[in-house]
XYZ file of C-alpha atoms in Angstrom:
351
model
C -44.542 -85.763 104.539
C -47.421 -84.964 102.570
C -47.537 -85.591 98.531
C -49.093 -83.142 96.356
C -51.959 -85.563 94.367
C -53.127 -83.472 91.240
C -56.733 -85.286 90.485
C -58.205 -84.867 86.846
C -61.541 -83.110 86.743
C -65.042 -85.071 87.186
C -66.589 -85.478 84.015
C -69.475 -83.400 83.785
C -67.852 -80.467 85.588
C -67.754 -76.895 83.627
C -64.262 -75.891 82.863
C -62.527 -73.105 84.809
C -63.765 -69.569 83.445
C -61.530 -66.957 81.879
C -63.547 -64.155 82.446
C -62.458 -61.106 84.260
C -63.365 -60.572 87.808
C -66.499 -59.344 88.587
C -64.732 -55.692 90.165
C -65.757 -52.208 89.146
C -61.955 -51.734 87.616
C -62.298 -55.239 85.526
C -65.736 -55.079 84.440
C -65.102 -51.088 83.252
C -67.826 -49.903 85.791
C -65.745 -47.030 87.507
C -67.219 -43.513 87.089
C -65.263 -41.308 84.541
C -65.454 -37.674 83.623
C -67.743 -36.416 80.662
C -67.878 -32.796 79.985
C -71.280 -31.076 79.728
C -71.234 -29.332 76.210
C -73.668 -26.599 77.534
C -74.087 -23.823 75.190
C -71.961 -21.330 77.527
C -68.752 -23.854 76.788
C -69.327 -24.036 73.183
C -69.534 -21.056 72.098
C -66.522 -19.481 74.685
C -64.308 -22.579 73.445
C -65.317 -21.121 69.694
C -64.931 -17.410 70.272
C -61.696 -18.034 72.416
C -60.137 -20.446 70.243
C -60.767 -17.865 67.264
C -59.596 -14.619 68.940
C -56.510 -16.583 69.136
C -55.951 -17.433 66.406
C -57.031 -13.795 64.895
C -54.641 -12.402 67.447
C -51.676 -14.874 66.036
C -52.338 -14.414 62.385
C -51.986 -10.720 62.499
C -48.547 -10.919 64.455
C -47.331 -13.215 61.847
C -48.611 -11.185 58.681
C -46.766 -8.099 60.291
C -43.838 -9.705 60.705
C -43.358 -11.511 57.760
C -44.560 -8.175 56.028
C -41.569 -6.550 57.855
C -38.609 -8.601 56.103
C -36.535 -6.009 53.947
C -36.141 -8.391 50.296
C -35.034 -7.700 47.345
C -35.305 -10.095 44.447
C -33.697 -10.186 41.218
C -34.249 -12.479 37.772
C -31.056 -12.834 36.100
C -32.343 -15.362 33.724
C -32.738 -12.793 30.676
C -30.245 -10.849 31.659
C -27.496 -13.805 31.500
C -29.259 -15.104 28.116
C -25.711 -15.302 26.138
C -24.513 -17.889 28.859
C -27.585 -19.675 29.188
C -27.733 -20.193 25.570
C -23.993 -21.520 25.662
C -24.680 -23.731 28.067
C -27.758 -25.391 26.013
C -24.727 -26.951 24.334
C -23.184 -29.818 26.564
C -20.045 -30.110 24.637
C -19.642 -26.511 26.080
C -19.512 -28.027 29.429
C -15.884 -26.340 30.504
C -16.622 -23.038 28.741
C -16.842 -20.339 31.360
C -19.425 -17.744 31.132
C -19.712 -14.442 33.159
C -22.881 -11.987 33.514
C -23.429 -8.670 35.931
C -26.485 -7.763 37.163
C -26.563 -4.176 38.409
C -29.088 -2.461 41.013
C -29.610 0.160 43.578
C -31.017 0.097 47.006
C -32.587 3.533 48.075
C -32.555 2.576 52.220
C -30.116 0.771 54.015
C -30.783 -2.832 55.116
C -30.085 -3.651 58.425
C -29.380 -6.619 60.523
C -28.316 -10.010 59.305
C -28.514 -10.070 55.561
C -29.543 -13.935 53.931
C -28.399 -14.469 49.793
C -30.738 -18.016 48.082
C -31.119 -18.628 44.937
C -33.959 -19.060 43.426
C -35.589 -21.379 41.044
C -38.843 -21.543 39.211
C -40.718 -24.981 37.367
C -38.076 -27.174 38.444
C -39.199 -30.187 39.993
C -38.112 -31.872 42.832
C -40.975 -33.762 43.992
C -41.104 -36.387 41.169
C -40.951 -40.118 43.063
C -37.943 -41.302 41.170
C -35.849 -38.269 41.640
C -36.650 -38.094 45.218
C -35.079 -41.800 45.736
C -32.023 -41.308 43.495
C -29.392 -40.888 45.987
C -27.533 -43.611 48.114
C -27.693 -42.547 52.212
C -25.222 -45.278 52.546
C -22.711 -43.742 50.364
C -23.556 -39.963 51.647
C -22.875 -41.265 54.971
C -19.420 -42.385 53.724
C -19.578 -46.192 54.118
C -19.059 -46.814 50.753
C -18.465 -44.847 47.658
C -18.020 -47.266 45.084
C -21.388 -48.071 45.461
C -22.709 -50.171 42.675
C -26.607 -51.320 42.961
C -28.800 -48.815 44.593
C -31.989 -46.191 43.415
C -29.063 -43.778 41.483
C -29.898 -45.746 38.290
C -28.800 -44.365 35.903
C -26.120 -42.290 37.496
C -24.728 -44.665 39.485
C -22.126 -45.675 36.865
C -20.238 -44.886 33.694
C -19.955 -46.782 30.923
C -17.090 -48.311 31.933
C -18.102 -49.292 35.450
C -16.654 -46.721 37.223
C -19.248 -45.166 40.026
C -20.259 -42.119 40.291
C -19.861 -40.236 43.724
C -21.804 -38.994 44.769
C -24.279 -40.743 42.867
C -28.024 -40.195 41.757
C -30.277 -37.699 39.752
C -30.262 -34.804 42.739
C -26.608 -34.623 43.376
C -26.004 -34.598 39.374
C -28.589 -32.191 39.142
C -27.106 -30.223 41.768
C -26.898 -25.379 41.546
C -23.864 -24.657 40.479
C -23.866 -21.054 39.732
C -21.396 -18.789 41.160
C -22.715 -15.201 42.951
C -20.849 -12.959 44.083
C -21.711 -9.267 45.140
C -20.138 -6.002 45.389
C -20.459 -2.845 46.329
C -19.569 0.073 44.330
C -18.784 2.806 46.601
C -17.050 6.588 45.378
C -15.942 5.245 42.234
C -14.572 2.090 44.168
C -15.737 -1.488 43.778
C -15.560 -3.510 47.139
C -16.560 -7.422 47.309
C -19.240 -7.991 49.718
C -17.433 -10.647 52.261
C -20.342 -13.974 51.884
C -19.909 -16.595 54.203
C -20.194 -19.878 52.781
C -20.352 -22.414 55.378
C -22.808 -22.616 58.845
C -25.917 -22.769 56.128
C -26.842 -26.440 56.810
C -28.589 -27.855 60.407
C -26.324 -29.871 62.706
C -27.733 -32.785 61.930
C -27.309 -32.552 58.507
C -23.394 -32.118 59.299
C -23.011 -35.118 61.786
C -25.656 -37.080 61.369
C -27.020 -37.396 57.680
C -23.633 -36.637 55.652
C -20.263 -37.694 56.520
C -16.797 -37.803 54.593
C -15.503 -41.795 54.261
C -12.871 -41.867 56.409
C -9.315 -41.657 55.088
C -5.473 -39.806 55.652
C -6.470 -37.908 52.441
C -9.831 -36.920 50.890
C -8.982 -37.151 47.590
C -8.084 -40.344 48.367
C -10.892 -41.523 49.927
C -12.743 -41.131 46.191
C -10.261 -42.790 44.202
C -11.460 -45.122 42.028
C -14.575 -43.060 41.186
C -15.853 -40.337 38.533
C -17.549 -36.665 39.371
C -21.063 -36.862 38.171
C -21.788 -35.965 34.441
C -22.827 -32.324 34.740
C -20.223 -31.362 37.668
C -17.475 -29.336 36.480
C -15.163 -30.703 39.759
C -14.864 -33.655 41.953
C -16.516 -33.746 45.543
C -13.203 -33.501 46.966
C -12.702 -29.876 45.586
C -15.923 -28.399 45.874
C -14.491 -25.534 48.046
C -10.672 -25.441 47.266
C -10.743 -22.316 49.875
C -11.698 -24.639 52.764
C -10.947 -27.988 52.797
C -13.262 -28.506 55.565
C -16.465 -27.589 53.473
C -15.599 -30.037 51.115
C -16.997 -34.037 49.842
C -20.478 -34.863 51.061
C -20.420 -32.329 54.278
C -20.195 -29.300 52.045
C -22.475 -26.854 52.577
C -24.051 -25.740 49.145
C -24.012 -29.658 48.417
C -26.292 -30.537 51.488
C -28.889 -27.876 50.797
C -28.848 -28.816 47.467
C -30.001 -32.349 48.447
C -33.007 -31.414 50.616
C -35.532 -31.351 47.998
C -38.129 -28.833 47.647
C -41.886 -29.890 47.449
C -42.966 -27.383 45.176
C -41.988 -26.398 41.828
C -40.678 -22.612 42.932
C -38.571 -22.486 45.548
C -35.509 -20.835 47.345
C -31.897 -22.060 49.024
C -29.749 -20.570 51.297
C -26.662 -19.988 49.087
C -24.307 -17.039 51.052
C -24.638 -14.834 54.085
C -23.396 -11.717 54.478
C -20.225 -11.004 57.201
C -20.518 -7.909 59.150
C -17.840 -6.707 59.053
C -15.633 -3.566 57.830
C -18.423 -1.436 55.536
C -21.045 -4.086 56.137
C -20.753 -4.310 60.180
C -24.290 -3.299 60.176
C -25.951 -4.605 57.249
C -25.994 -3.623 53.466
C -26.120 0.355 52.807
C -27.862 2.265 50.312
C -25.867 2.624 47.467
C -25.066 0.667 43.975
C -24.818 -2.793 43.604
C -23.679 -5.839 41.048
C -24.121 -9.417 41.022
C -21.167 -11.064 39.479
C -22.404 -14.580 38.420
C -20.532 -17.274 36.968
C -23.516 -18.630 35.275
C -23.153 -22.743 34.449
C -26.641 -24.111 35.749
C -29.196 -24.038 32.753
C -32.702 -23.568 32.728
C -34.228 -22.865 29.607
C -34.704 -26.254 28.396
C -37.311 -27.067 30.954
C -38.659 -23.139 31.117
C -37.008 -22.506 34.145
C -36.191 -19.077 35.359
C -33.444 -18.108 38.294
C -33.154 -15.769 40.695
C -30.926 -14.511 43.759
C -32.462 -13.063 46.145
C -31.335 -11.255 49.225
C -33.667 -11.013 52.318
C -33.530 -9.939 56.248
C -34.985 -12.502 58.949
C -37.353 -11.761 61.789
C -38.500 -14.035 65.030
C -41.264 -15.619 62.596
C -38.653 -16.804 59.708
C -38.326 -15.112 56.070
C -40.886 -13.238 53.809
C -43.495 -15.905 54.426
C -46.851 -14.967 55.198
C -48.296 -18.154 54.491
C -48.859 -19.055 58.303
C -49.852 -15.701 59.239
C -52.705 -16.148 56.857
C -53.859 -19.501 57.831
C -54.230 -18.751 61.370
C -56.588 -15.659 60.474
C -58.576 -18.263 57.731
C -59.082 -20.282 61.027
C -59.276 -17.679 63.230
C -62.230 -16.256 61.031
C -63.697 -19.599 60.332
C -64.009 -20.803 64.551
C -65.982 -17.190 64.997
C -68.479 -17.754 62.339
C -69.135 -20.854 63.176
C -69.807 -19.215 66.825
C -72.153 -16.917 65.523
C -73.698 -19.194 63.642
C -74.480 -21.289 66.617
C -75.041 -18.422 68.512
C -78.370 -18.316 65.808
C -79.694 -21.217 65.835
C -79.326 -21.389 69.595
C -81.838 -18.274 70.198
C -84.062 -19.819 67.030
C -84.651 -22.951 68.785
C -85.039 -21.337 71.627
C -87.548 -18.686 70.680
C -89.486 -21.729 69.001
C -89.185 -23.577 72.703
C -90.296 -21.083 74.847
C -93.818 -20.236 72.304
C -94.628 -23.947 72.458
C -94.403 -23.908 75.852
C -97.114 -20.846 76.191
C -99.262 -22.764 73.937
């Protein structure tokens, strides 16, 4: 039987290399595809690329310029309410403004309500991370040390749920619409719930679980400027109601811009309204409670039509014809200096 001897190296001898083989595939010498920028490719990859881009810019300017909207700035015109609710010990005062108008044509198709708000900031670092997504997922409510500083707590200790500056900061105005039809008034039927993404619903926000929802929050306090607890935001549904209700979860995807607009209410087609809004008068009954005018805010509700693009948003539409435009210039410039250098070639050359 023969024994495996390991002997130890002679001195003198190089050690074993650790280079690669010496193969095409280890020593990166296998041919590989470059493209030949002629001038042919360039420019067709520039005019191409921009006619595209033209072509897609215009489809989304029409489109977005096709949304039926109709705006409306109740902030003056609810100025009695808005001045009572400067006052915080007013807090449980209710205060009630109408907004009439007309629409001349009838609006067809699914019919969106948001709310509007102008110079109110969302995007500020510390209001952005005051909220606990361990509490909104409903592992624990009483929670006690997270980013919600200084709504997290009252003075006595007991927590606030939800917790942080965007849920305490959260719309609470009340809209509702009707329609005043041959000397009749009829409410417009809003749906309230189906506003938020799935995920939002079963992934980001969940109830704490519980036999009863009211008691799943006991032992904690609504925030400071909410006029209910969680567990009653929607006393007609108990299903839109703690963190997976609907106007809440909006609410707490924050805006990056100082002006912008929620999804608040859709209309329900049905009876008078089975095919949209008609022409006719029109009132906004709002329950007004969310103030503005200490940071020179201004509100509005809004009620718009979608198309296959999205809303009244021509923002995209006009960036694709910017770089639409841009790609084609830049063709034609090349296009110049192309025949320049090559007018300036071919002279040389008869010299």
């Amino acid at each position: 039987m023969k024994s495996r001897t390991s002997f130890p190296p002679e001195e003198g001898a190089a050690p074993p290399s650790r280079c690669p083989d010496n193969s095409a595939f280890k020593q990166q010498r296998l041919p590989a595809w470059k493209p030949q920028l002629t001038i042919a490719s360039v420019l067709s990859s520039f005019f191409l690329t921009g006619a595209f881009c033209l072509a897609v810019g215009v489809c989304l300017v029409l489109s977005a310029n096709s949304v039926r909207e109709i705006q409306i700035d109740y902030s003056d015109k609810c100025s009695h309410c808005s001045k009572l609710r400067e006052n915080s010990s007013n807090w449980n005062k209710e205060c009630h403004c109408s907004v009439n108008f007309t629409l001349k044509e009838d609006i067809l198709g699914d019919i969106f309500m948001y709310y509007g708000l102008q110079n109110f900031y969302q995007n500020h670092r510390r209001y952005v991370m005051s909220r606990s997504d361990a509490q909104l997922l409903g592992r624990n409510v009483n929670i006690q040390r997270s980013y919600c500083a200084p709504f997290s707590t009252y003075g006595n200790g007991t927590p606030m749920a939800p917790c942080g500056a965007i849920a305490n900061s959260m719309f609470n105005d009340t809209i509702n619409l009707f329609y005043n039809h041959n000397s009749s008034v009829i409410q417009v039927p809003l749906l309230k719930t189906g506003n938020s993404w799935w995920t939002d619903k079963n992934v980001k926000f969940r109830n704490p679980e519980s036999y009863n929802l009211s008691s799943a929050f006991a032992g904690t306090a609504r925030p400071p400027y909410w006029q209910k607890p969680a567990y009653l935001l929607d006393e007609e549904d108990e299903r839109n109601n703690g963190y997976v209700n609907d106007d809440f979860i909006v609410w707490m995807r924050v805006s990056a811009f100082a002006t912008f607009r929620n999804l608040y209410r859709r209309v329900r087609r049905v009876r008078n309204f089975a095919e949209g809004l008609p022409a006719g008068n029109y009132t906004f009954r709002i329950s007004y409670n969310f103030p503005v005018t200490r940071f020179k805010g201004r509100k509005h509700v809004i009620l718009s039509t979608v198309v296959w693009s999205g809303g009244s948003n021509p923002f995209l539409g006009i960036a694709y014809l910017v770089s639409g435009t841009a790609a084609i210039l830049t063709g034609f410039v090349i296009t110049g200096i192309h025949l320049k250098l090559r007018k300036k070639k071919t002279y040389f050359q008869k010299q």
